[in-house]
CSV table of C-alpha atoms in Angstrom, one decimal:
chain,number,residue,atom,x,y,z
S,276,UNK,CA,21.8,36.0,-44.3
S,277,UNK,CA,25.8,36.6,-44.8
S,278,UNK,CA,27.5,34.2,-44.3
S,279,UNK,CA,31.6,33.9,-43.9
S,280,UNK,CA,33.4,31.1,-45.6
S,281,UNK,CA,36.0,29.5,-44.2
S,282,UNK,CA,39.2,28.4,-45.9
S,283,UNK,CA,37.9,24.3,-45.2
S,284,UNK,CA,40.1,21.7,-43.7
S,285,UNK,CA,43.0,20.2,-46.5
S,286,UNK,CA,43.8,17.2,-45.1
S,287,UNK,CA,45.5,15.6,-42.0
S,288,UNK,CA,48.3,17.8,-40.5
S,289,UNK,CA,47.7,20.7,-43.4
S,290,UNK,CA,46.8,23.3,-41.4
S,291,UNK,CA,47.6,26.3,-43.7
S,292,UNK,CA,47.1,26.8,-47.7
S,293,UNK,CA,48.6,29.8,-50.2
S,294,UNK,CA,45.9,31.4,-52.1
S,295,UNK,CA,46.1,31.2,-55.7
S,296,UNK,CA,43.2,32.4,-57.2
S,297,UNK,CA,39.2,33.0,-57.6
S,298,UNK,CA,37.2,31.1,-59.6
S,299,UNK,CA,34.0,33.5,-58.9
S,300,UNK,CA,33.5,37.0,-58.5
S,301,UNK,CA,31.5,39.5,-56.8
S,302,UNK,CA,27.9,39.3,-57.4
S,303,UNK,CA,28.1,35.4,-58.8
S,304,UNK,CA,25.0,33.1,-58.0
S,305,UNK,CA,26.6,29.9,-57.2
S,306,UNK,CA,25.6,25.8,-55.8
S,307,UNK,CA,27.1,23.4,-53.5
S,308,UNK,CA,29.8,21.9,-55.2
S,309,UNK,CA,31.3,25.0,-57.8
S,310,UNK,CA,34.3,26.0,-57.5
S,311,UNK,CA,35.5,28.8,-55.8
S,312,UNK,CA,39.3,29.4,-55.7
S,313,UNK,CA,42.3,27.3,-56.0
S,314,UNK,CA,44.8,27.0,-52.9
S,315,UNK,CA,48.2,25.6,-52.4
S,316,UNK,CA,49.1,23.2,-49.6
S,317,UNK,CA,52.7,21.8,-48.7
S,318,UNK,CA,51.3,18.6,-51.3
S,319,UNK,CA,49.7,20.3,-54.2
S,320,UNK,CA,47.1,22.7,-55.5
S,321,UNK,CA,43.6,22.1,-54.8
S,322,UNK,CA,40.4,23.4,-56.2
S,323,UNK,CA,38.0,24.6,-53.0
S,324,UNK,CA,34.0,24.2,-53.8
S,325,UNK,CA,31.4,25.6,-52.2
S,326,UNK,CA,29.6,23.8,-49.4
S,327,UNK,CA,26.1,25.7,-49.9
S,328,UNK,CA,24.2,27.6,-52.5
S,329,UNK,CA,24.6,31.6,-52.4
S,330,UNK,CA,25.9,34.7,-53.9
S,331,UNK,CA,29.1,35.9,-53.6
S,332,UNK,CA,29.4,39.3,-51.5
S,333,UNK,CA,32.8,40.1,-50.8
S,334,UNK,CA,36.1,38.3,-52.0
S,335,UNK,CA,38.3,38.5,-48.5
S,336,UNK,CA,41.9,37.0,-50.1
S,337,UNK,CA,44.4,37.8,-53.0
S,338,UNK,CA,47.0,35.8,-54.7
S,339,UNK,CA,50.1,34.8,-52.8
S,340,UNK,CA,48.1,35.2,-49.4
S,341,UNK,CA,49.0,32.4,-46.6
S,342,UNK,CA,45.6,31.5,-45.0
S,343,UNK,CA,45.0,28.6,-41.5
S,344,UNK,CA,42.5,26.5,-42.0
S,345,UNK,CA,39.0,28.3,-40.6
S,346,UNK,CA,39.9,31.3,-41.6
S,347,UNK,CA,37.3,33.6,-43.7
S,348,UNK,CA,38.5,33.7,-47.3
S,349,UNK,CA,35.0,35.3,-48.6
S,350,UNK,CA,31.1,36.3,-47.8
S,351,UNK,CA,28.3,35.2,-49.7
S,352,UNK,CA,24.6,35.4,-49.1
S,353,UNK,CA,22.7,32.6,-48.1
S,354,UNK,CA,18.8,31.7,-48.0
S,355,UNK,CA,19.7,29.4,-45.2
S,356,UNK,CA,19.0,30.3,-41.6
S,357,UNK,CA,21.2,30.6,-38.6
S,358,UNK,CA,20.4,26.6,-37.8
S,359,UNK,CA,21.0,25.5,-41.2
S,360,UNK,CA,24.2,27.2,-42.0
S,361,UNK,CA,26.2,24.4,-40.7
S,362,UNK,CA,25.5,21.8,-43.4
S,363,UNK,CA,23.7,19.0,-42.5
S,364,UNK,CA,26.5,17.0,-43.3
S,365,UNK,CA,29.1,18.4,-40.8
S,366,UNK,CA,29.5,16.1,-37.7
S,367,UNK,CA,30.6,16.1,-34.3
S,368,UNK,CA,32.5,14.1,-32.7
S,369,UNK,CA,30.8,12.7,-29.2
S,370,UNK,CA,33.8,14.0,-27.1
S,371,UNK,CA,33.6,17.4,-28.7
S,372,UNK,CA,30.0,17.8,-28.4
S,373,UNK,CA,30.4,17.2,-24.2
S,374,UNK,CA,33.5,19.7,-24.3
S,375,UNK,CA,31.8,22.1,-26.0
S,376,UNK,CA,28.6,21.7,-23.9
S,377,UNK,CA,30.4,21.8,-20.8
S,378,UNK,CA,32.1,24.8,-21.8
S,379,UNK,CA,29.3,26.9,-23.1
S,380,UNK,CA,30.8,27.0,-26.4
S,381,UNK,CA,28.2,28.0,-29.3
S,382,UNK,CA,28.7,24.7,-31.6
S,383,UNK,CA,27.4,26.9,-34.4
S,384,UNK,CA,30.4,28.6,-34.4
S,385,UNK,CA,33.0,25.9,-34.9
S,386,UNK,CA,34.3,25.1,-38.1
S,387,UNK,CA,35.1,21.2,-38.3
S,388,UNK,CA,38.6,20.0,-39.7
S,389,UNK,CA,37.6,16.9,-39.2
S,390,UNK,CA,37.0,14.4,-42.8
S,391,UNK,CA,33.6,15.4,-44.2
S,392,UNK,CA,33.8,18.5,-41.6
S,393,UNK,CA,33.7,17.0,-38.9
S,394,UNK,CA,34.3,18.8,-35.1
S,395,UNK,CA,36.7,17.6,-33.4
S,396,UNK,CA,38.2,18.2,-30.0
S,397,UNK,CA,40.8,20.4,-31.2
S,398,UNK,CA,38.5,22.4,-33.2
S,399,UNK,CA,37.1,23.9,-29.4
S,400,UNK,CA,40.8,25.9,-29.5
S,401,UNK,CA,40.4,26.9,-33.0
S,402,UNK,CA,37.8,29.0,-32.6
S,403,UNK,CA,39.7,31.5,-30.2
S,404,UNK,CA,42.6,31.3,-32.2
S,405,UNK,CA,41.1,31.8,-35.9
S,406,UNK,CA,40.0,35.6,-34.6
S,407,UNK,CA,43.4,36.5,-33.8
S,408,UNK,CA,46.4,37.6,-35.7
S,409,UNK,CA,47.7,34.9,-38.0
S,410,UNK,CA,51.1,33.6,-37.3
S,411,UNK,CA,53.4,33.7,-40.5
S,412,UNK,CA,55.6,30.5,-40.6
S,413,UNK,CA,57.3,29.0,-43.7
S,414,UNK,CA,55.6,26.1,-45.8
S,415,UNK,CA,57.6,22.9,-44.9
S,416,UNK,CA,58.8,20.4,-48.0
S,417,UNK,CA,57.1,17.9,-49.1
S,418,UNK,CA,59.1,15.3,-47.2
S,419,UNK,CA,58.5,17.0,-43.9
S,420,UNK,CA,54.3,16.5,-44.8
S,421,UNK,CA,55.2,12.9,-45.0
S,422,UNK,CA,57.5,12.4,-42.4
S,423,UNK,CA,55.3,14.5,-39.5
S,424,UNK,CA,51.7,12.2,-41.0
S,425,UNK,CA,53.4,9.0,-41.0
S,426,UNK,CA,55.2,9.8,-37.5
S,427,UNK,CA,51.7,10.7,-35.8
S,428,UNK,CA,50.1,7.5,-37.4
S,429,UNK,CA,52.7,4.9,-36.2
S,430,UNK,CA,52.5,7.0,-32.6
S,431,UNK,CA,49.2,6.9,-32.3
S,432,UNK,CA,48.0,3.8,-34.2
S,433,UNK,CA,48.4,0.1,-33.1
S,434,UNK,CA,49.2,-1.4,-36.7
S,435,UNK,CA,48.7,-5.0,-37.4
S,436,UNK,CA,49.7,-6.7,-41.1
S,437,UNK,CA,48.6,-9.4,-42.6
S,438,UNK,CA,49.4,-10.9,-46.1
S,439,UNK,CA,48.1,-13.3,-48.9
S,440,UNK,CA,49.2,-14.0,-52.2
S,441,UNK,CA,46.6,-14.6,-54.4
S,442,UNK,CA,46.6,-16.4,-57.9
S,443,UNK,CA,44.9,-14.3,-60.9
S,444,UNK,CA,44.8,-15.8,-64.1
S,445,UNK,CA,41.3,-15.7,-64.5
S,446,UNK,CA,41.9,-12.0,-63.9
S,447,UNK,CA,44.8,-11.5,-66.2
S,448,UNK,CA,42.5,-13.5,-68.9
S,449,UNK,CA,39.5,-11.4,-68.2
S,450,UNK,CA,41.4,-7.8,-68.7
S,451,UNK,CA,43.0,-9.3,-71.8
S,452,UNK,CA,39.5,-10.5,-73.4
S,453,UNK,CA,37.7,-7.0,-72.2
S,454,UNK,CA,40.6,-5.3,-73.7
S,455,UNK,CA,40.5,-7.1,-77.0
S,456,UNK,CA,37.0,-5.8,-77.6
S,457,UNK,CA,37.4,-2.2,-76.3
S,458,UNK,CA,39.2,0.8,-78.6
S,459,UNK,CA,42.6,2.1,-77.9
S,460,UNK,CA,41.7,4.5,-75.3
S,461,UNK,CA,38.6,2.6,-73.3
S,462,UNK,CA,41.4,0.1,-72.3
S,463,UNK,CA,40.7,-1.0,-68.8
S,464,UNK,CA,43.7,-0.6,-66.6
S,465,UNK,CA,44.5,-3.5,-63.9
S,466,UNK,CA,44.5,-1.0,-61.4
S,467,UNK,CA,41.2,-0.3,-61.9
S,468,UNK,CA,39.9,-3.9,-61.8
S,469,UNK,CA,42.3,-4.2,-58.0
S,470,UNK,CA,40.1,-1.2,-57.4
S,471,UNK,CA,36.3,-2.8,-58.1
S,472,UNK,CA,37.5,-5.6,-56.4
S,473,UNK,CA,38.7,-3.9,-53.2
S,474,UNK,CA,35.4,-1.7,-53.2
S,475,UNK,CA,33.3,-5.0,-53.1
S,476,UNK,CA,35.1,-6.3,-50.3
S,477,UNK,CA,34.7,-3.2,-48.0
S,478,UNK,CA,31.2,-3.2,-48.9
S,479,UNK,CA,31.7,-6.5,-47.2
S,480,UNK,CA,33.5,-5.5,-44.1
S,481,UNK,CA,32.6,-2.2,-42.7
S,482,UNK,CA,35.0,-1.7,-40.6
S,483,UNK,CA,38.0,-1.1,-42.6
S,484,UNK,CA,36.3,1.7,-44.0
S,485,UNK,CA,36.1,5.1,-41.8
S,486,UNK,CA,38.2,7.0,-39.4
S,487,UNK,CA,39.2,7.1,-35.5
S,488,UNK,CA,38.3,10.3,-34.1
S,489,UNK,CA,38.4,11.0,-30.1
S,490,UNK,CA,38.4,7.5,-29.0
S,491,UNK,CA,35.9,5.6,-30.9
S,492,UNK,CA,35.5,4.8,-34.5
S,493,UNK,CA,33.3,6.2,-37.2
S,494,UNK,CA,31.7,3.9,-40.4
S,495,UNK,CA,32.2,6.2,-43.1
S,496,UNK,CA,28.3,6.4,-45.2
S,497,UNK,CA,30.6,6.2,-48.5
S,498,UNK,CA,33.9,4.1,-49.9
S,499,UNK,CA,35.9,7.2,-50.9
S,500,UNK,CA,38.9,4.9,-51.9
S,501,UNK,CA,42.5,6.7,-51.9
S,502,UNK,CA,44.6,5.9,-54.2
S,503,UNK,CA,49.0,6.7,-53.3
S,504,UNK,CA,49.8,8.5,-56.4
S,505,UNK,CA,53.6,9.5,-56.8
S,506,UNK,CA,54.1,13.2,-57.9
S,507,UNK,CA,56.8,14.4,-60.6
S,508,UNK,CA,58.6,16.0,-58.0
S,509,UNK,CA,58.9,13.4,-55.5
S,510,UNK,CA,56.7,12.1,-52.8
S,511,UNK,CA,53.0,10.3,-53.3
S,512,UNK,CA,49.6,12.0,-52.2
S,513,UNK,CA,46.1,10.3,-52.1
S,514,UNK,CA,42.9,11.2,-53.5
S,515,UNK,CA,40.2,9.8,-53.1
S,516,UNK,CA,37.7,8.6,-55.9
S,517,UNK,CA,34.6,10.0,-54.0
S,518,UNK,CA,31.5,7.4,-53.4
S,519,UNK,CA,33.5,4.6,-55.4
S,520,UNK,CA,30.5,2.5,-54.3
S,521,UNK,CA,28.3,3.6,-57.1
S,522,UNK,CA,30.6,3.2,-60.0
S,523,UNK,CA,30.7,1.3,-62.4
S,524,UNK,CA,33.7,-0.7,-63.6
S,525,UNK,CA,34.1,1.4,-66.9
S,526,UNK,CA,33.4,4.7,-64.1
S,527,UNK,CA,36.3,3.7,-62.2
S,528,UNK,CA,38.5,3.3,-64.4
S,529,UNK,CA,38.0,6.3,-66.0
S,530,UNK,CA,38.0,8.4,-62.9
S,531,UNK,CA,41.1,6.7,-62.1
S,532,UNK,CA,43.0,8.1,-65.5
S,533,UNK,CA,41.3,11.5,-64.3
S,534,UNK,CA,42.5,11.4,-60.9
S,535,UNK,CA,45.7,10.4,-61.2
S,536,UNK,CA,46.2,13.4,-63.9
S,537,UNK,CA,44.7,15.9,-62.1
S,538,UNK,CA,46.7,14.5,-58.7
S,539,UNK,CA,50.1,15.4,-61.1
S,540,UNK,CA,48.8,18.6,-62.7
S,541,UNK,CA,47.4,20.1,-59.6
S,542,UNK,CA,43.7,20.3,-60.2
S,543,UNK,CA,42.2,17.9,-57.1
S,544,UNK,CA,39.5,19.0,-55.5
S,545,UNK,CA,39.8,19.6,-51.7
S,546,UNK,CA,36.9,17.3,-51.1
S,547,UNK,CA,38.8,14.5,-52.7
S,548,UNK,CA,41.9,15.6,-50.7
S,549,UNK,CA,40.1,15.4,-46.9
S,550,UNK,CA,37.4,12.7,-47.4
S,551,UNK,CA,39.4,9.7,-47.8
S,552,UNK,CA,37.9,6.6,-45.9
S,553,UNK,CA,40.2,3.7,-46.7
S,554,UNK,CA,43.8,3.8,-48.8
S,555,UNK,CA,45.3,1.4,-51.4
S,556,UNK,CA,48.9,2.0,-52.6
S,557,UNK,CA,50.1,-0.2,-55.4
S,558,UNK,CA,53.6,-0.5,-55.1
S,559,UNK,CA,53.7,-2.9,-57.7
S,560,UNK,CA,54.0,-0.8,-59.9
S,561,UNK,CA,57.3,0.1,-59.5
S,562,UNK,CA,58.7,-3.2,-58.6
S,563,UNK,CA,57.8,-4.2,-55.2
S,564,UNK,CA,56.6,-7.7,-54.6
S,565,UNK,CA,54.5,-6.6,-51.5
S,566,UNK,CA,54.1,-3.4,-49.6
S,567,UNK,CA,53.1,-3.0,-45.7
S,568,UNK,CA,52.1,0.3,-45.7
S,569,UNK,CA,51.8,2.8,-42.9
S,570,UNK,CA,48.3,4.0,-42.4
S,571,UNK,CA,47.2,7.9,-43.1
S,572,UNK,CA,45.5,8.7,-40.3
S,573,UNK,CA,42.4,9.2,-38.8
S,574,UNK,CA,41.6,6.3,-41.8
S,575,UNK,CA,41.6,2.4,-40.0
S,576,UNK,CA,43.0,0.6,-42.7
S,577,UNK,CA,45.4,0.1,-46.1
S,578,UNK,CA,45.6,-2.1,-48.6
S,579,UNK,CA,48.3,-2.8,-50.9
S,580,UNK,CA,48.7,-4.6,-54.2
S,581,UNK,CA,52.5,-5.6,-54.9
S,582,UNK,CA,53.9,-6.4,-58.5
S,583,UNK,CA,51.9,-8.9,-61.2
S,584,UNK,CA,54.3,-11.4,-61.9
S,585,UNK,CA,54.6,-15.3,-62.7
S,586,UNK,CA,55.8,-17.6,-60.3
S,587,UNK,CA,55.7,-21.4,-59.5
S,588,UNK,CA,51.8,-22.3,-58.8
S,589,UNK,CA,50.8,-26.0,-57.4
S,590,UNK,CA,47.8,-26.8,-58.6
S,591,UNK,CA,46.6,-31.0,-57.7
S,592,UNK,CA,50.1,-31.6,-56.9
S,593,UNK,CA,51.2,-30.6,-59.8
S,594,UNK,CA,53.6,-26.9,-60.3
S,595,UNK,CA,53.2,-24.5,-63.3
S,596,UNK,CA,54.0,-20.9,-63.8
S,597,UNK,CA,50.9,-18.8,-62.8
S,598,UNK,CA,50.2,-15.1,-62.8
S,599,UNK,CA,50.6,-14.2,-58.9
S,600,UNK,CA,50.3,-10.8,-56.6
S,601,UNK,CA,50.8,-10.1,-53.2
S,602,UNK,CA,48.2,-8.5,-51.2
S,603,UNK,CA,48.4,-6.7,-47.7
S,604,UNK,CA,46.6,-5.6,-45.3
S,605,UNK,CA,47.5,-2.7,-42.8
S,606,UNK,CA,44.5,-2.1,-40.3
S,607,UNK,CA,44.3,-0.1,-37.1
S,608,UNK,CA,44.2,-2.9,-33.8
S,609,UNK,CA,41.6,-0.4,-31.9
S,610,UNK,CA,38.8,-0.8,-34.5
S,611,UNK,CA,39.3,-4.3,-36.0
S,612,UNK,CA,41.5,-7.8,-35.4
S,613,UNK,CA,43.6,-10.4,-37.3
S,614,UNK,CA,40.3,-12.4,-37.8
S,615,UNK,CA,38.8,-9.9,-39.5
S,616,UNK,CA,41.6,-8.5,-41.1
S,617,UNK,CA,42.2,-13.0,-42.3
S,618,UNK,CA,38.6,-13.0,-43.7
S,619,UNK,CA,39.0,-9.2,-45.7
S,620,UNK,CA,41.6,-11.0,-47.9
S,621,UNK,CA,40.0,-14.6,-48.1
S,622,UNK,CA,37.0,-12.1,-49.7
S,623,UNK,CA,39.3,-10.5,-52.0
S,624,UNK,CA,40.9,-13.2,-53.2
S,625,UNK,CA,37.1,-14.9,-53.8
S,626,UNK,CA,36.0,-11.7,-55.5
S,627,UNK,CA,39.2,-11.4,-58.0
S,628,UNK,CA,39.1,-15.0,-59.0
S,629,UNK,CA,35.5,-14.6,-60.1
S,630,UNK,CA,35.8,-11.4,-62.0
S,631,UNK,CA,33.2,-12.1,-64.7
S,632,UNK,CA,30.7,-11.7,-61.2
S,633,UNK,CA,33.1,-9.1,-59.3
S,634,UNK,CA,33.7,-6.5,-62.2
S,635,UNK,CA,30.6,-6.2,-64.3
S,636,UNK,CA,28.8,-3.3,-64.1
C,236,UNK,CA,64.7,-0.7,-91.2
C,237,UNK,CA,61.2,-2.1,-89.2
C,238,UNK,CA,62.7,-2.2,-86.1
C,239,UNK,CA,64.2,1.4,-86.3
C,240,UNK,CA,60.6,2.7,-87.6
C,241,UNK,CA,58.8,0.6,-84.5
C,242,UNK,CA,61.8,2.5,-82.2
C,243,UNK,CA,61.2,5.8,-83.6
C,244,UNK,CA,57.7,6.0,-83.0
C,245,UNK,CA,58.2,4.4,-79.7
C,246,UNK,CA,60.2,7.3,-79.0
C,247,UNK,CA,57.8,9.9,-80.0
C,248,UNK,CA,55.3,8.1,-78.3
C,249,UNK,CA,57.7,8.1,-75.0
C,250,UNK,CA,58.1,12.3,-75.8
C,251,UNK,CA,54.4,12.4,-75.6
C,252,UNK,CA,53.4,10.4,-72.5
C,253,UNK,CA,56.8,11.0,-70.5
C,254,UNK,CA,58.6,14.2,-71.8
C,255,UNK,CA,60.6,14.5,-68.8
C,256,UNK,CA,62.5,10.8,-69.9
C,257,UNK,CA,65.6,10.8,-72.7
C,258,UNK,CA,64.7,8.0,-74.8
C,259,UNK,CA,68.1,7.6,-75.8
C,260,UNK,CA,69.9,7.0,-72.8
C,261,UNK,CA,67.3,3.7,-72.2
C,262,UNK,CA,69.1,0.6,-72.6
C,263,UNK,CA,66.6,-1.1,-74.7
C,264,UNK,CA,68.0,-4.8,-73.6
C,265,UNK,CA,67.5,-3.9,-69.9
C,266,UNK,CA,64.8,-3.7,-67.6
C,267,UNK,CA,62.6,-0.4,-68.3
C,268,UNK,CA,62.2,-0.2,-64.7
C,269,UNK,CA,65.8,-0.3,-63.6
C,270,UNK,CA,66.5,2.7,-65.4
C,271,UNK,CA,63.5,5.2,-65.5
C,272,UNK,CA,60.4,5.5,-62.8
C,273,UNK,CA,57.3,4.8,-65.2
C,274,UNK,CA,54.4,3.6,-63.4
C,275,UNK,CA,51.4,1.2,-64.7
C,276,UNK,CA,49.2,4.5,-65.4
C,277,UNK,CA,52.0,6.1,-67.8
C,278,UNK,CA,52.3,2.6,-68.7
C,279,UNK,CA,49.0,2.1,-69.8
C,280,UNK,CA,48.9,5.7,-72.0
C,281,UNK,CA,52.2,4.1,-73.9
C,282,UNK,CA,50.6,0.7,-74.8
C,283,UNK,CA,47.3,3.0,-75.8
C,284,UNK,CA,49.2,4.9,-77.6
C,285,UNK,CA,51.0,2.1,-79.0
C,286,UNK,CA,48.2,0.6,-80.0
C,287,UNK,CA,46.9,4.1,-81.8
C,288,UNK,CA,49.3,4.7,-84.0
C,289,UNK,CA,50.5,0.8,-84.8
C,290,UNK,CA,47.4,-1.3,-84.7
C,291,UNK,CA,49.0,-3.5,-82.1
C,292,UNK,CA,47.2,-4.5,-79.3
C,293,UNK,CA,49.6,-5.6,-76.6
C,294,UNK,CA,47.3,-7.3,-73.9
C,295,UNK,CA,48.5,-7.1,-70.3
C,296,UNK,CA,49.4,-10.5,-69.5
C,297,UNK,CA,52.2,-10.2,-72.7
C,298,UNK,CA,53.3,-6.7,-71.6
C,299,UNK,CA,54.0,-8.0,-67.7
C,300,UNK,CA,56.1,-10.6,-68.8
C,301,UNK,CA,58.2,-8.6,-71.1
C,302,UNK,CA,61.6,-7.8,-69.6
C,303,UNK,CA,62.7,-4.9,-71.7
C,304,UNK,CA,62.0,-2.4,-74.5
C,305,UNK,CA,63.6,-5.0,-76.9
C,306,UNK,CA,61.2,-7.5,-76.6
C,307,UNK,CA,58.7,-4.5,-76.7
C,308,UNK,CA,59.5,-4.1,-80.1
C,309,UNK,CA,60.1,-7.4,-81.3
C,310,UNK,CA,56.6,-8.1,-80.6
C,311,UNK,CA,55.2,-4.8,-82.2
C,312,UNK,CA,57.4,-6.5,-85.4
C,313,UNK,CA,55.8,-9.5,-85.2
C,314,UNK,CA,52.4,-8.8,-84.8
C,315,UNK,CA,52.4,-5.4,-87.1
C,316,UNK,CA,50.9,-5.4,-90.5
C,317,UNK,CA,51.3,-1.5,-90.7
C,318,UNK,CA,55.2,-1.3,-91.1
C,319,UNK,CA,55.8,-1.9,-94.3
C,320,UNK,CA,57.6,0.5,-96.6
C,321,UNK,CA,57.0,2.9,-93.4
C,322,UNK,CA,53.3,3.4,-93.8
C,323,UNK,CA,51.5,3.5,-90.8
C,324,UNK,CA,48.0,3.4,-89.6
């Protein structure tokens, strides 16, 4: 069957992209996960792939075009039916699903901005308004992206912070040994290791990892960790490393070095643009001892990682200079409290003072 | 003459990694920090680099504690067996 398909949801508060150009053409045979074009948001450029196998019919957009989120962008032919066109992956949210029923609205019809596609409750309107006549309004700066997100997010989300500074010489001394045995450009970056270590300890505690949608909150199935990367020309965005969960140390750090250039260069993927589940921002590394960072919403939590440094250390009454960093937590009151939020960094620090156990592999 | 090779390729290096940065108006006795926005991934592509074209391995517990470009290349001199009569690896 033909099927139309939509220009996918881009991220919180992105509602519109400028078309930049196709990666297929008419008549191309094509899986979930090619590529098909490359858009531009207020944020960056970001590659679109396809959410279902097909061929390519009809090519609906042109360079320079402004598109809204949901609307048709090209056709392709599908083997899947009417039932199975919306992927099994794409979610309601409970509150939408009543509206929708309530209403008579067809849910078949709805295309989710939600993260992994997701409806939501606001996706009920979109539907009448993606058929009619696109409004034409100017792409705001970067700083007005930022400044409308983190408005809505300290509205709308009860913030509590909590903080621990954690000792890591055995960390320092591990990435030093690793290092001394790896060539030039396999070196492991600390990042990285902050990363395995943060991955482990969400494994631990579920509930810093997903999003608040319509009221009630939603365990993400995968750790797609989002890392604040600053741009050239001012401002940070935050891909996600997709399924971090299954990677392995030498993984990670790889896909971080490939994230962070693509992130700078315009190449992301919109998949690792929307389908963040939990943030860390590492402020450290431009000087800050600690960061209490504002949370990107619909995500429940954000971790950040201040500068390495040495400071005074007591260790059995005694004080020497130690390798310290200071770790925060910003998490979302509705879904999780300070108790939890106490025992996520008691974890951590556990999990980065043992990194011969916490980083293999 | 070692320390003026070590800076030169330093330089080149810093062309290469950060292109948008003029070496020369870096105070090499201040904090790299203060005076240019380099973060610890651009970081980490210098000391590769570093490490590439001088043999040096700088290990990350050295490079943190190292306040400026100076002591960048003091070390680089110290621990270098590749700068001498400007050959290098």
């Amino acid at each position: 069957m033909n099927f139309e398909v939509p220009l996918p949801s881009l991220g919180a508060d992105m509602e519109k992209a400028k078309f930049v150009e196709w990666k297929v053409s008419v008549g191309d045979e094509i899986h979930k996960g090619d590529p098909l074009a490359v858009v531009e948001t207020e944020k960056a450029a970001v590659e679109i792939e396809s959410y279902r196998d097909g061929k390519i019919t009809e090519l609906l957009k042109q360079p320079g075009d402004v598109i809204q989120v949901g609307v048709p962008i090209a056709t392709m032919e599908t083997d899947m039916t009417a039932t199975q066109v919306i992927p099994d992956r794409k979610k309601i949210s409970p509150l939408a699903k009543k509206k929708a029923t309530e209403a008579g609205v067809d849910i078949s019809k709805l295309i989710g901005t939600g993260p992994e596609g997701a409806i939501q409750l606001k996706d009920l309107e979109v539907e009448r308004t993606v058929k009619s006549k696109v409004e034409e309004k100017p792409f705001l700066s970067i700083r007005d992206v930022i400044a409308r997100q983190m408005t809505k997010s300290k509205k709308e989300i009860p913030h509590y912070y909590l903080k621990s500074r954690i000792q890591i010489d055995h960390l320092m001394h591990w990435i030093d040994e690793q290092n001394q045995q790896k060539a030039p450009d396999e070196r492991l970056l600390i990042p990285a290791a902050l990363l395995k270590a943060v991955i482990k300890v969400i494994k631990l505690n579920p509930n810093f990892n997903g999003y608040y949608i319509d009221g009630a909150f939603k365990e993400a199935k995968d750790i797609n960790i989002g890392m604040v990367v600053s741009l050239p020309g001012g401002g940070v965005i935050v891909p996600a490393l997709l399924q971090a969960q299954n990677l392995t140390l030498d993984q990670l750090n790889q896909g971080l070095k490939d994230l962070v250039e693509r992130a700078r260069t315009g190449h992301l993927k919109n998949r690792e643009m929307t389908e963040v589940t939990v943030s860390v921002s590492n402020m450290g590394d431009l000087g800050a001892h600690e960061i209490f960072g504002i949370i990107f919403p619909p995500q429940v939590a954000l971790i950040g990682f201040g500068k390495i440094r040495k400071d005074a250390v007591v260790e059995h009454d005694a004080i020497r200079s130690g390798f310290i960093i200071d770790v925060s937590l910003s998490a979302d009151h509705r879904v999780t409290d300070g108790l939890a939020g106490a025992r996520l960094l008691r974890q951590l620090e556990q999990l980065l003072n043992e990194p011969d156990k916490t980083l293999r592999g | 003459m070692k320390q003026e090779l070590i800076k030169n390729e330093i330089k080149k290096i810093f062309k290469k990694i950060a292109p948008e940065i003029v070496f020369d108006d870096i105070d090499l006795s201040k904090a790299l920090r203060d005076q240019v926005e380099v973060d610890s991934v651009d970081f980490y592509k210098i000391l590769v680099e570093i490490n590439r074209v001088t043999g040096v391995n700088v290990p990350d517990s050295t490079a943190l504690q190292m306040q400026n470009l100076q002591e960048l290349i003091d070390y680089i001199e110290r621990k270098s067996e590749v700068f001498t009569s400007g050959a290098l690896k």
